[in-house]
GROMACS .gro file of C-alpha atoms in nm:
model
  291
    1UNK     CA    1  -0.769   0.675   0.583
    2UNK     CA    2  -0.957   0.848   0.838
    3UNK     CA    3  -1.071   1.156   0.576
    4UNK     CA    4  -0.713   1.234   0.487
    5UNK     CA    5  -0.678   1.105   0.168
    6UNK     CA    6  -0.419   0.892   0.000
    7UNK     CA    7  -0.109   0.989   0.199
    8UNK     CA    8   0.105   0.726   0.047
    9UNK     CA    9   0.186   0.612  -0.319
   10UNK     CA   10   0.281   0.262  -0.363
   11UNK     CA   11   0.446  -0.018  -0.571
   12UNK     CA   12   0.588  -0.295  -0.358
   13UNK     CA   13   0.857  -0.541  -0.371
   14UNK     CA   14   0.918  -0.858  -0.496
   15UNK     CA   15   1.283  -0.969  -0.276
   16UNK     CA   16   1.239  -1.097   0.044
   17UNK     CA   17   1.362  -0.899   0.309
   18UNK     CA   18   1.579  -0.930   0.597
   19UNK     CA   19   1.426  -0.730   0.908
   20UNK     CA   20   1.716  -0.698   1.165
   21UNK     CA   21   1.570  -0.572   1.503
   22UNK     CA   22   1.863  -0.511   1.662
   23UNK     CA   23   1.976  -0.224   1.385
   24UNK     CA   24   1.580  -0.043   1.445
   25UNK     CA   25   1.237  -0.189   1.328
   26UNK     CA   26   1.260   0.028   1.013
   27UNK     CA   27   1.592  -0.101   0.894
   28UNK     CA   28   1.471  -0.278   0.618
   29UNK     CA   29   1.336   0.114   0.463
   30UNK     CA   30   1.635   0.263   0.198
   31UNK     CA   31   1.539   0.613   0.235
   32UNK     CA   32   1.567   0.852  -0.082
   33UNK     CA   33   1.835   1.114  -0.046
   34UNK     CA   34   1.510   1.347  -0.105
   35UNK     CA   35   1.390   1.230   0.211
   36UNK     CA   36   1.417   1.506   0.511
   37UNK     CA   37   1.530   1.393   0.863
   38UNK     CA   38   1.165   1.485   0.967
   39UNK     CA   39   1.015   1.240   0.686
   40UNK     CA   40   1.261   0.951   0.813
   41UNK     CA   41   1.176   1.047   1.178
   42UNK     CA   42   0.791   0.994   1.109
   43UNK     CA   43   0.805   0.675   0.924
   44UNK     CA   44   1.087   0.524   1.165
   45UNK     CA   45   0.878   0.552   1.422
   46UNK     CA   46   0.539   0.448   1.286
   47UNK     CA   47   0.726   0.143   1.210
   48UNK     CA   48   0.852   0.128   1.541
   49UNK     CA   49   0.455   0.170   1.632
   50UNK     CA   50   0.419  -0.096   1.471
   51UNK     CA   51   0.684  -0.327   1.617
   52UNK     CA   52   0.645  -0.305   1.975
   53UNK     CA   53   0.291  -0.295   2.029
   54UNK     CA   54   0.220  -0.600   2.243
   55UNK     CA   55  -0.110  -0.740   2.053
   56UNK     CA   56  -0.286  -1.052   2.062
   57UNK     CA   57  -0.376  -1.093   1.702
   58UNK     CA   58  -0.547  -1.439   1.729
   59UNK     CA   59  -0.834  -1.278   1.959
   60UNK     CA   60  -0.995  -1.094   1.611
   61UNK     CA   61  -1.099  -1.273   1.309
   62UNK     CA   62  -0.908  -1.278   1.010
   63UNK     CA   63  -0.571  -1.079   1.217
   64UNK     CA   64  -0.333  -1.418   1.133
   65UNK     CA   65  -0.500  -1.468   0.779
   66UNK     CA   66  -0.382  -1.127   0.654
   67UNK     CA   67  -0.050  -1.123   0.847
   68UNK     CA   68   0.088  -1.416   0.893
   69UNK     CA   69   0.094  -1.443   1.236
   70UNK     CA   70  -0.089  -1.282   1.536
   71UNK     CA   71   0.186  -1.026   1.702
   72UNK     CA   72   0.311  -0.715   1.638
   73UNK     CA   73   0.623  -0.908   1.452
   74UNK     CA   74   0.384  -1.038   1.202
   75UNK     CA   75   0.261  -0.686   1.106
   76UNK     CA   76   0.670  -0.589   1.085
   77UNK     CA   77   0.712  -0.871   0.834
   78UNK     CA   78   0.421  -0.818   0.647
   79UNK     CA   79   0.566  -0.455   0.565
   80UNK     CA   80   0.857  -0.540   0.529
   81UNK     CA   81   0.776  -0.800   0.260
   82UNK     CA   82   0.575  -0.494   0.083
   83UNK     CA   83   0.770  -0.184   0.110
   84UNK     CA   84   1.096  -0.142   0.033
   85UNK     CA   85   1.177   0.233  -0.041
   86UNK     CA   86   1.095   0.609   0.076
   87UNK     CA   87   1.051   0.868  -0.141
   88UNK     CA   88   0.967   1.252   0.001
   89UNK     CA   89   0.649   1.360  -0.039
   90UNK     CA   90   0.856   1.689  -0.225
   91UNK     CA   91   1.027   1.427  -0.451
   92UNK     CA   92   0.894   1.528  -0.873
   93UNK     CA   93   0.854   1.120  -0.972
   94UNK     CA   94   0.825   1.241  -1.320
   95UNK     CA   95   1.205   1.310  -1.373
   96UNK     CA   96   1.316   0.967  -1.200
   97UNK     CA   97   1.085   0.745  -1.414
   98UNK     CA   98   1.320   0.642  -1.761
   99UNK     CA   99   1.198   0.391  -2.057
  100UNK     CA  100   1.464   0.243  -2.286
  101UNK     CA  101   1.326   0.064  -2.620
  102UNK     CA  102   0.996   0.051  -2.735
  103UNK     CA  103   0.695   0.317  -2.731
  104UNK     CA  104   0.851   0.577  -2.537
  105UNK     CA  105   0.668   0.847  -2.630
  106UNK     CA  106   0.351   0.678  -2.483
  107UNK     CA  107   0.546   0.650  -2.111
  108UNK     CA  108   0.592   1.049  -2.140
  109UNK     CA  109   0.237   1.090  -2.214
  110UNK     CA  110   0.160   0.885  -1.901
  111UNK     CA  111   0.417   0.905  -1.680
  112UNK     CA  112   0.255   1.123  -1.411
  113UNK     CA  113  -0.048   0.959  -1.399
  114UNK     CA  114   0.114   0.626  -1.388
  115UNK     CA  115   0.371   0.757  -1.105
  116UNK     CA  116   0.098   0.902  -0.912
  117UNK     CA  117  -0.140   0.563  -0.966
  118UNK     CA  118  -0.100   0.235  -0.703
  119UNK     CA  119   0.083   0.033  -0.899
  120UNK     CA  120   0.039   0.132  -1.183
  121UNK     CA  121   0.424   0.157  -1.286
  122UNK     CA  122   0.397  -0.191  -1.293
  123UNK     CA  123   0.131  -0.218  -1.495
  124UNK     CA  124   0.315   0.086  -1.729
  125UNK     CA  125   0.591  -0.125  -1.755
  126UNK     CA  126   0.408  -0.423  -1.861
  127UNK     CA  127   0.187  -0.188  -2.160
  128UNK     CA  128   0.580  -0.029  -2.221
  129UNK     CA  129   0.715  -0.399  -2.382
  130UNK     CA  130   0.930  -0.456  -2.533
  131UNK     CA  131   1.055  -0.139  -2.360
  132UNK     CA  132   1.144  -0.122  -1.977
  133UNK     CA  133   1.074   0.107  -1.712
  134UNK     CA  134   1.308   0.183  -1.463
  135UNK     CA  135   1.294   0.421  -1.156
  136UNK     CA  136   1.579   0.640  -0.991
  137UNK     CA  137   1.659   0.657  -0.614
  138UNK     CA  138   1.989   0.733  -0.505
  139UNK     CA  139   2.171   0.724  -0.844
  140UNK     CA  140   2.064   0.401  -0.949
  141UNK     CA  141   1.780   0.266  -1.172
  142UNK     CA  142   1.546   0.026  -1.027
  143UNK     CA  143   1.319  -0.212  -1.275
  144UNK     CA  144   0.986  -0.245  -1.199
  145UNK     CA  145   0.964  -0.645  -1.307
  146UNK     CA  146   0.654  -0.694  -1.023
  147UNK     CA  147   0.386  -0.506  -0.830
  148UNK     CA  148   0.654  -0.552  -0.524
  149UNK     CA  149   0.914  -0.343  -0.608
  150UNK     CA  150   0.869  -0.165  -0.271
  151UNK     CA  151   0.809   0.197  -0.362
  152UNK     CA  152   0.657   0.438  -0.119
  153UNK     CA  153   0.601   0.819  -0.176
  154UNK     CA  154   0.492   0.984   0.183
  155UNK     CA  155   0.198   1.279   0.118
  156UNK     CA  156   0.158   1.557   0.340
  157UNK     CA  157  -0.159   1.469   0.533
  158UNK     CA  158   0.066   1.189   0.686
  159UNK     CA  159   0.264   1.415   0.953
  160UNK     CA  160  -0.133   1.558   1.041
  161UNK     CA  161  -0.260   1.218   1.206
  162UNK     CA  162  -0.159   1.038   1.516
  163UNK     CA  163   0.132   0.775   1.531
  164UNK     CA  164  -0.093   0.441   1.541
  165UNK     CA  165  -0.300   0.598   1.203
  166UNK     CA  166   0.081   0.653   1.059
  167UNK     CA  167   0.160   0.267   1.101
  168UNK     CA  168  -0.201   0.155   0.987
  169UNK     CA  169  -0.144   0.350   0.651
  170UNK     CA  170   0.171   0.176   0.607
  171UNK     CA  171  -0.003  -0.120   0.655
  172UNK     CA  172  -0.253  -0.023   0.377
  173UNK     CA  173  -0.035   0.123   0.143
  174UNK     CA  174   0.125  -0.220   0.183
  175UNK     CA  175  -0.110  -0.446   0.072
  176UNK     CA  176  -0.130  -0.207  -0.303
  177UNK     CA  177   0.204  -0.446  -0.329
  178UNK     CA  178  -0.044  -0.767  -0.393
  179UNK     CA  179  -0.137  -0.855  -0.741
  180UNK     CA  180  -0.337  -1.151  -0.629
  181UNK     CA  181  -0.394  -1.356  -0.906
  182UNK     CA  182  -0.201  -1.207  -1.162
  183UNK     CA  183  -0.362  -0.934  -1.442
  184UNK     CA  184  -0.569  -1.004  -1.698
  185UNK     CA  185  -0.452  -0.900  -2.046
  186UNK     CA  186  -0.718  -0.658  -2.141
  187UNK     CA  187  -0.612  -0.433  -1.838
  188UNK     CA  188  -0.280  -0.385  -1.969
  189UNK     CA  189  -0.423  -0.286  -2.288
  190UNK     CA  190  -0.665  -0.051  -2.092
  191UNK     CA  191  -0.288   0.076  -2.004
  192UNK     CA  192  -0.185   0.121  -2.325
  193UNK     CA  193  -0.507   0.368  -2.429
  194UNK     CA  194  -0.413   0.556  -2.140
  195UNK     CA  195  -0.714   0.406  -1.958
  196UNK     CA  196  -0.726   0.246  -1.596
  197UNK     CA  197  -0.782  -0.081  -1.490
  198UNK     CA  198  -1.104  -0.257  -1.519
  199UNK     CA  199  -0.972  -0.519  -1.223
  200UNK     CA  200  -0.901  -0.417  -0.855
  201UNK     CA  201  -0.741  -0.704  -0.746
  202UNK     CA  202  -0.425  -0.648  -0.884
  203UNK     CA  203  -0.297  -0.361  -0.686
  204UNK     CA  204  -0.628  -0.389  -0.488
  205UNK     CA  205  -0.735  -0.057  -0.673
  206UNK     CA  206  -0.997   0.142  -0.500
  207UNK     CA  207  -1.310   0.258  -0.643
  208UNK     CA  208  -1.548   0.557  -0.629
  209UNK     CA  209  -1.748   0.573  -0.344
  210UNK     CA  210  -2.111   0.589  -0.373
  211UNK     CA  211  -2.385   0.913  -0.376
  212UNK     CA  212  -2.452   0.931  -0.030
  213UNK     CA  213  -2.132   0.810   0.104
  214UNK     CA  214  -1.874   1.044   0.338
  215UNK     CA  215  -1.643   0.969   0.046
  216UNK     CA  216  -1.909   1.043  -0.236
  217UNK     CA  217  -1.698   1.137  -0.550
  218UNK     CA  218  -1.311   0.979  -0.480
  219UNK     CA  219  -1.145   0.677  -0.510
  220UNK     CA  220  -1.183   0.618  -0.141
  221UNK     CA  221  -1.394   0.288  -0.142
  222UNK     CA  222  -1.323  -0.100  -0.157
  223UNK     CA  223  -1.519  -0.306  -0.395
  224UNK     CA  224  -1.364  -0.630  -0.246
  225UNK     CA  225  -1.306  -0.820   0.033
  226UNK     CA  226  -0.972  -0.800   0.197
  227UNK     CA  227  -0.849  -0.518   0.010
  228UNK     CA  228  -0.601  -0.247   0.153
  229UNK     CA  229  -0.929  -0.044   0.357
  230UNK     CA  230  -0.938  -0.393   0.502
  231UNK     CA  231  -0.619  -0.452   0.671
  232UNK     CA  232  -0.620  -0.144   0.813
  233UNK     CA  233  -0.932  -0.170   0.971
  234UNK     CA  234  -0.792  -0.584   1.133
  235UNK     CA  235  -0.532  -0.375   1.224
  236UNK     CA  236  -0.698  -0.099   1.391
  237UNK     CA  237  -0.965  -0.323   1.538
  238UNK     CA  238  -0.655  -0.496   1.679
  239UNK     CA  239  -0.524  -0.187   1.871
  240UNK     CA  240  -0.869  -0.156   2.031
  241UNK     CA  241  -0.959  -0.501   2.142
  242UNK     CA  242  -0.655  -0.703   2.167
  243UNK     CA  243  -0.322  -0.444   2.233
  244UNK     CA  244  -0.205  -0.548   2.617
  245UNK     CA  245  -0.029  -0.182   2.590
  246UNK     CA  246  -0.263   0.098   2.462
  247UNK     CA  247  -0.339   0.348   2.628
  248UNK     CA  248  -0.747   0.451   2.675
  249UNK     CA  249  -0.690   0.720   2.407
  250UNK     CA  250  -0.467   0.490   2.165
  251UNK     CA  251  -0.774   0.257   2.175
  252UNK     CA  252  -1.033   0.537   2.116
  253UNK     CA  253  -0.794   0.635   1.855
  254UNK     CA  254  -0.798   0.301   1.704
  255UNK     CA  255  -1.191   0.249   1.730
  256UNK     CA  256  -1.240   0.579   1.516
  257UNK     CA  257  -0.991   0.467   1.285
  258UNK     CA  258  -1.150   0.119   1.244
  259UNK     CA  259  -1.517   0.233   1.190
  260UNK     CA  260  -1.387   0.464   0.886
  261UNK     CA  261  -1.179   0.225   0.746
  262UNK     CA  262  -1.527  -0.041   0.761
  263UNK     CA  263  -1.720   0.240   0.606
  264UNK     CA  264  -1.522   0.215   0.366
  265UNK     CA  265  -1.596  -0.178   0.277
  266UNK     CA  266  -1.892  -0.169   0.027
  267UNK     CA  267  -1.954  -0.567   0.022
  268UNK     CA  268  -1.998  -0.488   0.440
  269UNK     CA  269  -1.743  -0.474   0.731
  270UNK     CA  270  -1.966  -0.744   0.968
  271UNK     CA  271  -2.019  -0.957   0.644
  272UNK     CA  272  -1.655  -1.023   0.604
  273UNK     CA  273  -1.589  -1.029   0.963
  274UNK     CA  274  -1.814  -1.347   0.905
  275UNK     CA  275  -1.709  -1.525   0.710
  276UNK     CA  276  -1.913  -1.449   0.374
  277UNK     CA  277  -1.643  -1.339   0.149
  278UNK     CA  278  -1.413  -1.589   0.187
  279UNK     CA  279  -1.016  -1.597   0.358
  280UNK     CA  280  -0.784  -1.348   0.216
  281UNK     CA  281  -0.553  -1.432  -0.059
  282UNK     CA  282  -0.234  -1.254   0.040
  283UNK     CA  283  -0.026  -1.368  -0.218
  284UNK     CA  284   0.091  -1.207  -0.537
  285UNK     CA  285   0.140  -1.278  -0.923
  286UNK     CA  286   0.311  -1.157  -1.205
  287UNK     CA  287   0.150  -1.345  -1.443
  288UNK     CA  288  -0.116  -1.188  -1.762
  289UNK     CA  289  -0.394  -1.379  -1.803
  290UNK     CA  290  -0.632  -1.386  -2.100
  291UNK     CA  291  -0.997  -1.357  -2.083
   0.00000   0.00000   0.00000
C-alpha cells in the first residue's frame, strides 16, 4: 500500500454480519479494550470513507465482481463480511494466542510468526490438531475454526496516509479473509516444520517482489489475479473515475494509489483489467485438500 508497508494484520470471519447504518458505518467493528480513542477514531471513519462515497461501481471492470454490488454499500458489506475485530497496533498478540491439547510446545515456538502472518493462525490452528487455538479480546477466547474469524491488528504507518488510502487498506486487508478454494494438505504440513505456505490463494499470501521492482526484497507483490493488491487498486480506480463526490485532490489521491497498487500485479494490471485471468472467485473454504 502506497510504500507503507503492511499496516494491517489479518484473519477474517466466518459469521455473517449485521451492518446497522443507523448506529455508524463501523458498527459492525468490536474494538479491543487495547484500542485508543485515536485508533477507533481512524478506523471509524475510514469506514465511514468508505460508506458514503457516492460511486458508480458498474462504470469499471471487475468493481461488482469483487464486491458484490457497484456502490459504496457494497464495499461496506464486503468488509463487513471480512473483518470483524480491532486490535491496537500496541497490542503484544503473543500473550492472547492460547493452545489446549495437542503439540503445544510447537504453537510457542511459532506463535509470533504465526500472529504476525495473514492468516496464518488459521492455518496454525489447523497444523495445532488435535489441539485448538484460541485468541483473547476482551476477556474471552475466540477459536479460529476459518480464515474469517475477523481479526485486524492496525500498524503505525496507517495514521501517516490520507483517509481514502485508510479505507482502501481495509479493503485489502479484507480480502486476506478468503481462502478460495480451500488449502491443500502439504501447506499445513509446511506449517507444522515451521515453514510458510507454498499456495497464495488461501489467504491470498503475497510474494517477493522482483530485482528491479520498487518493492525489490519484501513480500509486497501479487502472484495472482484478484488478490488483495487487486481490490484495492478496483477500489482506488473507482474513486478516480467513477466517485460523483471526490474532490480533484481525492481523485489525484486515488490515481497514485491505484498505479502502486497495479505495480504491484506481476501477471499485469491491463491484462486482468481484460479479461485474461479470469472473474474473481470471492468465496472462501475451509476445506484441506490432498495433492
Amino acid at each position: 500500500m502506497i510504500g507503507i508497508g503492511m499496516a494491517l494484520f489479518l484473519v477474517a470471519c466466518q459469521e455473517e454480519p449485521v451492518v446497522r447504518r443507523g448506529a455508524g458505518a463501523a458498527a459492525f467493528l468490536e474494538y479491543d479494550s487495547e484500542v485508543s480513542s485515536d485508533e477507533r477514531q481512524m478506523v471509524d471513519l475510514a469506514v465511514a470513507y468508505l460508506a458514503e462515497r457516492a460511486l458508480e461501481g458498474g462504470r469499471v471492470p471487475w468493481f461488482k465482481d469483487l464486491f458484490g454490488g457497484g456502490d459504496s454499500s457494497a464495499l461496506l458489506r464486503f468488509l463487513a463480511e471480512r473483518v470483524r475485530m480491532v486490535l491496537s497496533e500496541k497490542t503484544e498478540v503473543d500473550s492472547r494466542i492460547r493452545v489446549t491439547g495437542g503439540w503445544q510446545s510447537r504453537a510457542e515456538e511459532q506463535s509470533g510468526r504465526g500472529a504476525t502472518n495473514l492468516a496464518s493462525l488459521w492455518f496454525l490452528n489447523e497444523a495445532l490438531a488435535p489441539g485448538v487455538l484460541r485468541f483473547e479480546i476482551n476477556r474471552r477466547w475466540v477459536a479460529f475454526d476459518s480464515t474469517r474469524v475477523g481479526l485486524v491488528q492496525l500498524g503505525p504507518a496507517l495514521k501517516r496516509v490520507p483517509r481514502l488510502v485508510q479505507a482502501g487498506v481495509l479493503l485489502h486487508e479484507a480480502r486476506h479473509s478468503d481462502c478460495t478454494g480451500g488449502v491443500w494438505r502439504s501447506d499445513i504440513e509446511r506449517v507444522k516444520r515451521g515453514e510458510d505456505p507454498e499456495g497464495v490463494a488461501c489467504g491470498h499470501l503475497h510474494i517477493l517482489c522482483p530485482a528491479g521492482h520498487d518493492y525489490e526484497g519484501l513480500y509486497a507483490c501479487d502472484q495472482e489475479a484478484w488478490g488483495a493488491y487487486a481490490v484495492n487498486w478496483i477500489y482506488f480506480l473507482a474513486l478516480k473515475r467513477a466517485c460523483r463526490d471526490c474532490t480533484f485532490e481525492e481523485r489525484s489521491v486515488a490515481e497514485l494509489a491505484a498505479l502502486d497498487a497495479a505495480s504491484r500485479l506481476l501477471l499485469g494490471a491491463q491484462a486482468m483489467l481484460g479479461g485474461s485471468h479470469g472473474v474473481p472467485d470471492m468465496t472462501s473454504s475451509t476445506a484441506v485438500l490432498e495433492r
